[in-house]
Coordinates of C-alpha atoms and ligand atoms in Angstrom, one line a residue:
X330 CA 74.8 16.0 -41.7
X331 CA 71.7 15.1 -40.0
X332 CA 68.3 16.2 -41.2
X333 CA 65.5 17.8 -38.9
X334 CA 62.7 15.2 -39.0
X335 CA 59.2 16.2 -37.4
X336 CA 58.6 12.9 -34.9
X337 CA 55.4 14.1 -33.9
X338 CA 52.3 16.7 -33.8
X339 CA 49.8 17.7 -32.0
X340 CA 47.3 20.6 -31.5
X341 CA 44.7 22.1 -29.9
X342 CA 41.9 24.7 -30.4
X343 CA 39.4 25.7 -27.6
X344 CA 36.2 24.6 -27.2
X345 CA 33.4 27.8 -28.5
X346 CA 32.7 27.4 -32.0
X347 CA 32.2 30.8 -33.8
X348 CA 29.5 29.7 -36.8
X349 CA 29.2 32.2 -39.9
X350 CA 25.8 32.0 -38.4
X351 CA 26.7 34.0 -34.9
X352 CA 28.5 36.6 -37.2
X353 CA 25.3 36.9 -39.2
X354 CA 23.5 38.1 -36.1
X355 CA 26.9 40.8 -35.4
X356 CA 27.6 42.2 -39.1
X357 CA 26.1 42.6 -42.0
X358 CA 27.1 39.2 -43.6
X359 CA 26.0 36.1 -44.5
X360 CA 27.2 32.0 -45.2
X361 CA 26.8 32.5 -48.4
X362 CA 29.1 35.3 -48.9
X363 CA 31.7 33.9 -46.8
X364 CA 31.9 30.2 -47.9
X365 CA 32.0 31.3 -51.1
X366 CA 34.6 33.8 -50.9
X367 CA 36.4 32.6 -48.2
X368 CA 35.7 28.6 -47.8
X369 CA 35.1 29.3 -44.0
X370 CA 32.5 27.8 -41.8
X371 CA 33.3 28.1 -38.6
X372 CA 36.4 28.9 -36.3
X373 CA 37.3 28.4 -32.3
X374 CA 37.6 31.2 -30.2
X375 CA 39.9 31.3 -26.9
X376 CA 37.1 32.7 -23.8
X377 CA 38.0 33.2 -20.7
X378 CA 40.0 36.1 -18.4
X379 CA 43.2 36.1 -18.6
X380 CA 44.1 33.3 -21.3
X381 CA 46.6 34.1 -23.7
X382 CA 48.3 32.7 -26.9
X383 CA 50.0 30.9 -24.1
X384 CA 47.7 28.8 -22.7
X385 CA 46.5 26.9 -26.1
X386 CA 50.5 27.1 -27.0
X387 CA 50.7 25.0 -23.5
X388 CA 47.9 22.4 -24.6
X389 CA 49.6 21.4 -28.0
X390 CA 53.1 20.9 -25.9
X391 CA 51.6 19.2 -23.1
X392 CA 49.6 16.8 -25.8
X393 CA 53.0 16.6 -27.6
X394 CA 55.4 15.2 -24.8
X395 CA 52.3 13.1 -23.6
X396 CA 52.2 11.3 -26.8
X397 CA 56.1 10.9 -27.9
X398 CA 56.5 10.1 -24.0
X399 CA 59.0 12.2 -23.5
X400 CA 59.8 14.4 -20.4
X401 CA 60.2 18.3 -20.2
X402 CA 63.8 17.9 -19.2
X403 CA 64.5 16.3 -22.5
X404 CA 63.6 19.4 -24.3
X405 CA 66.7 21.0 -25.6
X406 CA 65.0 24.3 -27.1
X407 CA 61.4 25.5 -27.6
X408 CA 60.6 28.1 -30.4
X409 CA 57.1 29.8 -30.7
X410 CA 55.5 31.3 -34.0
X411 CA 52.7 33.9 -32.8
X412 CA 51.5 37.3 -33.9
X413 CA 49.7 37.8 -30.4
X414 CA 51.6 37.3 -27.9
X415 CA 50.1 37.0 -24.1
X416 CA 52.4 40.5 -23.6
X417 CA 55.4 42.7 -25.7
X418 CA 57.6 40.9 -23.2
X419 CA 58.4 38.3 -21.7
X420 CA 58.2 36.0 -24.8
X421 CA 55.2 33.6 -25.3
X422 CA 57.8 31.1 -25.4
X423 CA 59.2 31.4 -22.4
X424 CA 55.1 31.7 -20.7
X425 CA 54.7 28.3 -23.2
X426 CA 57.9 26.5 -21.4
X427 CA 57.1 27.5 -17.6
X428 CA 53.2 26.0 -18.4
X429 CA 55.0 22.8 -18.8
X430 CA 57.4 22.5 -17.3
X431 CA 60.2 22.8 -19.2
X432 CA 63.1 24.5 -17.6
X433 CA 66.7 26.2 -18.1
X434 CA 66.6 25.8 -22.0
X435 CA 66.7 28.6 -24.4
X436 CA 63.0 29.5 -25.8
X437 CA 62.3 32.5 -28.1
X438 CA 59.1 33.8 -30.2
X439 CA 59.4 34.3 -34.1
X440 CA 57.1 37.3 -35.7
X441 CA 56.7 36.4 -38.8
X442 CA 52.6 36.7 -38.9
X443 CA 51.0 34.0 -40.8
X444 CA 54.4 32.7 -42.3
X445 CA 55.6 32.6 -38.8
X446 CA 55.2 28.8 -38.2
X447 CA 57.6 28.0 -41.6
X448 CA 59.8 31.0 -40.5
X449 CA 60.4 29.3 -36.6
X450 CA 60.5 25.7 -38.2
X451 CA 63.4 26.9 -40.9
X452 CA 65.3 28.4 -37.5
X453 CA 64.2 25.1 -35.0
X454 CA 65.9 22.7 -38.0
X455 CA 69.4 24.5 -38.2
X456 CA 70.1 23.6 -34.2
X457 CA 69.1 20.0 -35.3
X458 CA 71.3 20.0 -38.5
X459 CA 74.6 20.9 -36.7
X460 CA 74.3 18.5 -34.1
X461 CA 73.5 21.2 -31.2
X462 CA 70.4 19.9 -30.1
X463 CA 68.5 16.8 -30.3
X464 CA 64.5 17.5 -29.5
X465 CA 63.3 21.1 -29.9
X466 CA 59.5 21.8 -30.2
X467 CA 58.5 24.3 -32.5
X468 CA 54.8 25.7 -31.6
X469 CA 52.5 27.8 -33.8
X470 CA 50.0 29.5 -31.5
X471 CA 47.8 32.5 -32.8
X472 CA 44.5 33.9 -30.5
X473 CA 43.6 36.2 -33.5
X474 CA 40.2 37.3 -31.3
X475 CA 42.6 39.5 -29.1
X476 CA 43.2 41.5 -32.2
X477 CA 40.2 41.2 -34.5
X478 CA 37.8 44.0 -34.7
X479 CA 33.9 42.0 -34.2
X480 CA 32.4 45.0 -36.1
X481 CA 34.3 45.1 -39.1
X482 CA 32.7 42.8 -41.3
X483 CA 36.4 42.5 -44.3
X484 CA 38.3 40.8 -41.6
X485 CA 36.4 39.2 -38.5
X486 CA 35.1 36.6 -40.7
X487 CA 38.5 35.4 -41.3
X488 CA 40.1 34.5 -38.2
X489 CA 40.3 31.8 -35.5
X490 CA 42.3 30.9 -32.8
X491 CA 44.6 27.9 -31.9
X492 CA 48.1 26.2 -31.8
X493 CA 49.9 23.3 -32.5
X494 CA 53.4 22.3 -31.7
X495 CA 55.7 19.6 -33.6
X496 CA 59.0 17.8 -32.2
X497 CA 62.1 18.1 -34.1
X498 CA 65.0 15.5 -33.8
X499 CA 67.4 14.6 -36.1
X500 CA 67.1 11.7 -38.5
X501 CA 70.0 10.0 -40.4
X502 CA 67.8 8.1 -43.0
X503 CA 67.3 11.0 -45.1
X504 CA 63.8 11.9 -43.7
X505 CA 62.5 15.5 -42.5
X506 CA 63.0 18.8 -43.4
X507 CA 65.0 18.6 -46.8
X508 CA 65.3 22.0 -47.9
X509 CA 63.3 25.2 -46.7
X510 CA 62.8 29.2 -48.3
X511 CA 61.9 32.1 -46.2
X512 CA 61.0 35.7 -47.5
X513 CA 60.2 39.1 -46.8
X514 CA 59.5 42.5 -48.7
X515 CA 58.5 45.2 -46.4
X516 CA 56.6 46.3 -49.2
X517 CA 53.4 44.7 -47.7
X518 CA 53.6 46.8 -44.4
X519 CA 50.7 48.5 -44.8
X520 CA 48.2 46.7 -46.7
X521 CA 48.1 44.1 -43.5
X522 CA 49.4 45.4 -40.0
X523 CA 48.1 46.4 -36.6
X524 CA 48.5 49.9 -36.4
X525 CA 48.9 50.6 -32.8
X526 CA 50.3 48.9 -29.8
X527 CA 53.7 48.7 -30.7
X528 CA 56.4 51.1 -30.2
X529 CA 55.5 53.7 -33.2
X530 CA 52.2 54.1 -31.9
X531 CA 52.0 52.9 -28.2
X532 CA 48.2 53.1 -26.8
X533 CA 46.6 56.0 -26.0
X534 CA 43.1 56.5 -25.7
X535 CA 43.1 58.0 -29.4
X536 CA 44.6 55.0 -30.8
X537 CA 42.0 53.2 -28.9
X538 CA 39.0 55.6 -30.4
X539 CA 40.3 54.7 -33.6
X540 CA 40.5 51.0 -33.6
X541 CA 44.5 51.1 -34.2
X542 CA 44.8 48.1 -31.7
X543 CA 43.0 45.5 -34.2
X544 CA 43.7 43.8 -37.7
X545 CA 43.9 46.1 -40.5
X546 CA 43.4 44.8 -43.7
X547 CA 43.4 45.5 -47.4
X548 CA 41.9 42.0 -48.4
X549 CA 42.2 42.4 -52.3
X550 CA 46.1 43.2 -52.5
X551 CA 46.9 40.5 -49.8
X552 CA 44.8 37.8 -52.4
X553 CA 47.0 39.4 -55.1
X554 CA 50.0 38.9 -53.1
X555 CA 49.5 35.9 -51.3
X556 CA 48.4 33.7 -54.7
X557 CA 51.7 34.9 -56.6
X558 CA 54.2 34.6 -54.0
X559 CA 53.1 31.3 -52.2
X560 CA 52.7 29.9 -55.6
X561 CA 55.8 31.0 -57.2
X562 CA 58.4 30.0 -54.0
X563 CA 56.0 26.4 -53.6
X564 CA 57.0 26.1 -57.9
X565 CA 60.6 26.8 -56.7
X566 CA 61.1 24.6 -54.0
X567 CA 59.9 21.7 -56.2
X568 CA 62.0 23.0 -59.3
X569 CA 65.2 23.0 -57.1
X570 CA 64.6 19.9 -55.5
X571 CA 63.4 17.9 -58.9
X572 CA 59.5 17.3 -57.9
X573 CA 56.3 17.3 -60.1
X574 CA 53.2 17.1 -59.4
X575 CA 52.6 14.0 -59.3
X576 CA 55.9 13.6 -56.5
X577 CA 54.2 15.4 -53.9
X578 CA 52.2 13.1 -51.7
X579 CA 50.5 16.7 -49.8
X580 CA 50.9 20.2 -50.4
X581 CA 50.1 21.8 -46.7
X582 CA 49.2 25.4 -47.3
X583 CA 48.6 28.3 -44.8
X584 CA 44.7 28.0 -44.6
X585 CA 44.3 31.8 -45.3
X586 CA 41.3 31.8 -48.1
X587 CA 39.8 28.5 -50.2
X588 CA 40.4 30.5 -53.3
X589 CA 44.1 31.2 -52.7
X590 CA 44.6 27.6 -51.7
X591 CA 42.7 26.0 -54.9
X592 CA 44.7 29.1 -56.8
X593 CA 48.5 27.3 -55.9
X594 CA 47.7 23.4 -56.0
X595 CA 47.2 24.8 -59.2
X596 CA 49.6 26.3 -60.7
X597 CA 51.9 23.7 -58.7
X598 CA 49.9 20.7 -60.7
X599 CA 48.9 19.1 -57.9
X600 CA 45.1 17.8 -57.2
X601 CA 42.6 19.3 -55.0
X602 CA 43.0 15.3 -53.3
X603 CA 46.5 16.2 -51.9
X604 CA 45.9 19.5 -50.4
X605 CA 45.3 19.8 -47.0
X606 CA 42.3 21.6 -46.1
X607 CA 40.9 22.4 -42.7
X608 CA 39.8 26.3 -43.3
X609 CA 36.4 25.0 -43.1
X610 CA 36.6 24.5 -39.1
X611 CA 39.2 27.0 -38.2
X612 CA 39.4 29.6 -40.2
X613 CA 42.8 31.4 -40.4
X614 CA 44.7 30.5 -37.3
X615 CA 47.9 32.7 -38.3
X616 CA 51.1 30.7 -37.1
X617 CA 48.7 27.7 -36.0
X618 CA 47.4 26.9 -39.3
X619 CA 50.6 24.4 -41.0
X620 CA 51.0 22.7 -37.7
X621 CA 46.9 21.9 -37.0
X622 CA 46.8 21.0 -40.6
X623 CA 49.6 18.3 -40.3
X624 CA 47.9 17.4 -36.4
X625 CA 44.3 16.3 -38.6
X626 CA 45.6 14.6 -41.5
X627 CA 48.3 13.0 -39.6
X628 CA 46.3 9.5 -39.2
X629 CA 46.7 9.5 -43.3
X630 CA 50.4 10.3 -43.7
X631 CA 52.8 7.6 -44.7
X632 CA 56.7 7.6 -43.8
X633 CA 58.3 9.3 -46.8
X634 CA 55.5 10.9 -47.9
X635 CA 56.8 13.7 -50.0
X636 CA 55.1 17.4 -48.2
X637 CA 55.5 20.8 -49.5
X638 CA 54.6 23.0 -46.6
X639 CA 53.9 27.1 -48.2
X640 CA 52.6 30.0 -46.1
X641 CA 52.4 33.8 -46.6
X642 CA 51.4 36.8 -44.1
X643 CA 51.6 40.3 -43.2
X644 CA 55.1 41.9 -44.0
X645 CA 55.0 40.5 -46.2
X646 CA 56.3 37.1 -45.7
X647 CA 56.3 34.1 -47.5
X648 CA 57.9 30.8 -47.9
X649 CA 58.0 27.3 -48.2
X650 CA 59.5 24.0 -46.6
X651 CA 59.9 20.5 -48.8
X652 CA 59.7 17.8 -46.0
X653 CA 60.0 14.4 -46.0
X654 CA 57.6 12.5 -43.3
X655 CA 59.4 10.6 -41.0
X656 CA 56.9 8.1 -39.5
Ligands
LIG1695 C1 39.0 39.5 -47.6 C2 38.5 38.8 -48.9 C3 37.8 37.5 -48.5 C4 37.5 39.7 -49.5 O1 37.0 39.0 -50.7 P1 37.0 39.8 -52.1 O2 36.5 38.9 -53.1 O3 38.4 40.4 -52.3 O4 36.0 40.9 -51.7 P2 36.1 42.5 -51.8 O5 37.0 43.0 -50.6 O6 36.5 42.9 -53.2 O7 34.6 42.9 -51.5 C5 33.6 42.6 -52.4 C6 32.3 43.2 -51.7 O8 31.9 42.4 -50.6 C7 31.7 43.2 -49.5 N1 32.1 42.4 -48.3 C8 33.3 42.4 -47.7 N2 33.2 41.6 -46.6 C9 31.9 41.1 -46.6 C10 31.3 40.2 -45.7 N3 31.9 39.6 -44.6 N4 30.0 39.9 -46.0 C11 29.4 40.4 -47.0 N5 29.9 41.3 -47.9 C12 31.2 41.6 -47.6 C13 32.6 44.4 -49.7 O9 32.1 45.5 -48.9 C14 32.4 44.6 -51.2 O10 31.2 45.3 -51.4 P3 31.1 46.4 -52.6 O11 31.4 45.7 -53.9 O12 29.7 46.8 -52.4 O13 32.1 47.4 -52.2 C15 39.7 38.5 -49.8 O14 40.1 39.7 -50.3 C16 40.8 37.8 -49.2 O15 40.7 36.7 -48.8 N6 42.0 38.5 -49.1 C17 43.1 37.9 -48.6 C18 43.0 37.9 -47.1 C19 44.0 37.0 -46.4 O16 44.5 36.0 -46.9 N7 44.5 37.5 -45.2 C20 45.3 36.8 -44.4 C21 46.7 36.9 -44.9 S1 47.7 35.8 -44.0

């Protein structure tokens, strides 16, 4: 059977930089606090009426065909990760597709909040593995500012906004995604969740007056969470598939917090050299995170580099991916 291999990546985040200096000046915080607690400098934010997950989505596809020079009508299937999508419905990826072109395909959103990238690129590799399809793009785009509430101080410092989008084709040399773990336990529902907007609570003007319609956050038990479970199914993956440490080339984390980052390289063994690490510029991009990681370190990754992708997010969610680098 063929393996999913990822044959290239790109992405995209928009051009206003939101410093931790700019939030000074809106909460009551400061860099200190939130470099040291968070690693987070800065993060992009999508301005402009009318622009959606969407339209970054679009940019990381469009830069993706442009580089692989390869043409919308070669797309067999395009799958987007995203907690905000541009509406309830029609699907982001189906907004994503008509943006560039690509027509007459099946395209789909996955909502798995920040584990959603890993969640729609287990999904995007099974067409690939079975010989359905040949080239399906699997995007990551997240514009967290639609959702994140610029007067509470516990969350806004967190998030950014972006996308990126990889190509999936099959590979018969061994290379790409070699084995994959997804999770849930609805357990999580309410220590990370957007109260209103959905069909329980649809918007009203009370669920308005009581910010239901942004991020709602219990910071400390999603740390707790998210530094058991990402390290414990990262530990897994690399148990089952007979790795060390010293195996992996990069471990490629959800860039949620430093902290919960330094916490699993870890307890997986690996040094803080072969992490990827981008928090600093973006903050936490939701679905976008994996895939923009991958898009800036790709100029340093070899062809059978040994990756072990891991994310985590509202639901909760969690998982992890072992891939092999294909170029
Ligand atoms: C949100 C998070 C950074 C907070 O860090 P923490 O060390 O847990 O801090 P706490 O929430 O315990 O707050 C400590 C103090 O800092 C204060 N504080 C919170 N945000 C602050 C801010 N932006 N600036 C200054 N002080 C802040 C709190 O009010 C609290 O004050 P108190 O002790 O007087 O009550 C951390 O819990 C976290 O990263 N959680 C996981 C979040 C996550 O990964 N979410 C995405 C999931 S995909």
């Amino acid at each position: 059977m063929s393996k999913a291999a990822i044959t290239g990546i790109h992405g995209y985040v928009p051009d206003y930089v939101l410093t931790n200096a700019e939030l000074e000046r809106m909460v009551d915080t400061n860099d200190e606090w939130i470099t040291s607690r968070t690693g987070i400098k800065e993060r992009h934010i999508l301005k402009g009426e009318g622009m959606g997950s969407s339209h970054m989505g679009a940019k990381a596809v469009e830069g993706l065909l442009k580089k692989l020079n390869t043409k919308p009508e070669e797309i067999d299937l395009l799958i987007c990760a995203t907690t905000t999508p541009d509406y309830v419905f029609p699907c982001t990826a189906n907004l994503i597709c008509d943006m560039v072109g690509i027509r007459n395909v099946g395209s789909f959103d996955v909502q798995a909040a920040c584990s959603g990238f890993l969640y729609a690129l287990t999904i995007g590799s099974q067409f690939i593995e079975t010989g359905k399809y040949k080239k399906v793009i699997i995007v990551g785009a997240d514009k967290m500012s639609a959702i994140v509430d610029y007067t509470d101080r516990t969350t806004c410092i967190l998030f950014g906004d972006g996308a990126g989008a990889v190509m999936l084709e099959p590979s018969e040399e061994g290379l790409g995604i070699l084995d994959s773990i997804i999770r849930s336990d609805g357990v999580g529902q309410n220590h990370l969740f957007q109260k209103a907007g959905g069909s329980r609570y649809p918007p009203t003007h009370e669920t308005v007056e009581k910010r239901w319609h942004y991020v709602y956050q219990d910071g400390p038990s999603v740390f707790k969470f998210a530094v058991k479970n990402m390290a414990d199914v990262s530990a897994e993956i690399m148990e089952r598939n007979h790795l060390a440490g010293n195996d992996v080339a990069w471990l490629v984390p959800h860039q949620a917090n430093k902290r919960i980052i330094e916490a699993t390289a870890h307890r997986m063994g690996i040094e803080s050299d072969k992490v990827m690490m981008n928090i600093q510029k973006y903050g936490n991009t939701t679905a976008a995170t994996i895939p923009l990681c991958l898009y800036d370190y790709e100029p340093q990754l070899k062809k059978g580099d040994n990756l072990i992708l891991a994310a985590f997010g509202g639901g909760f969610t969690w998982g992890a991916a072992y891939v092999k680098w294909a170029y």
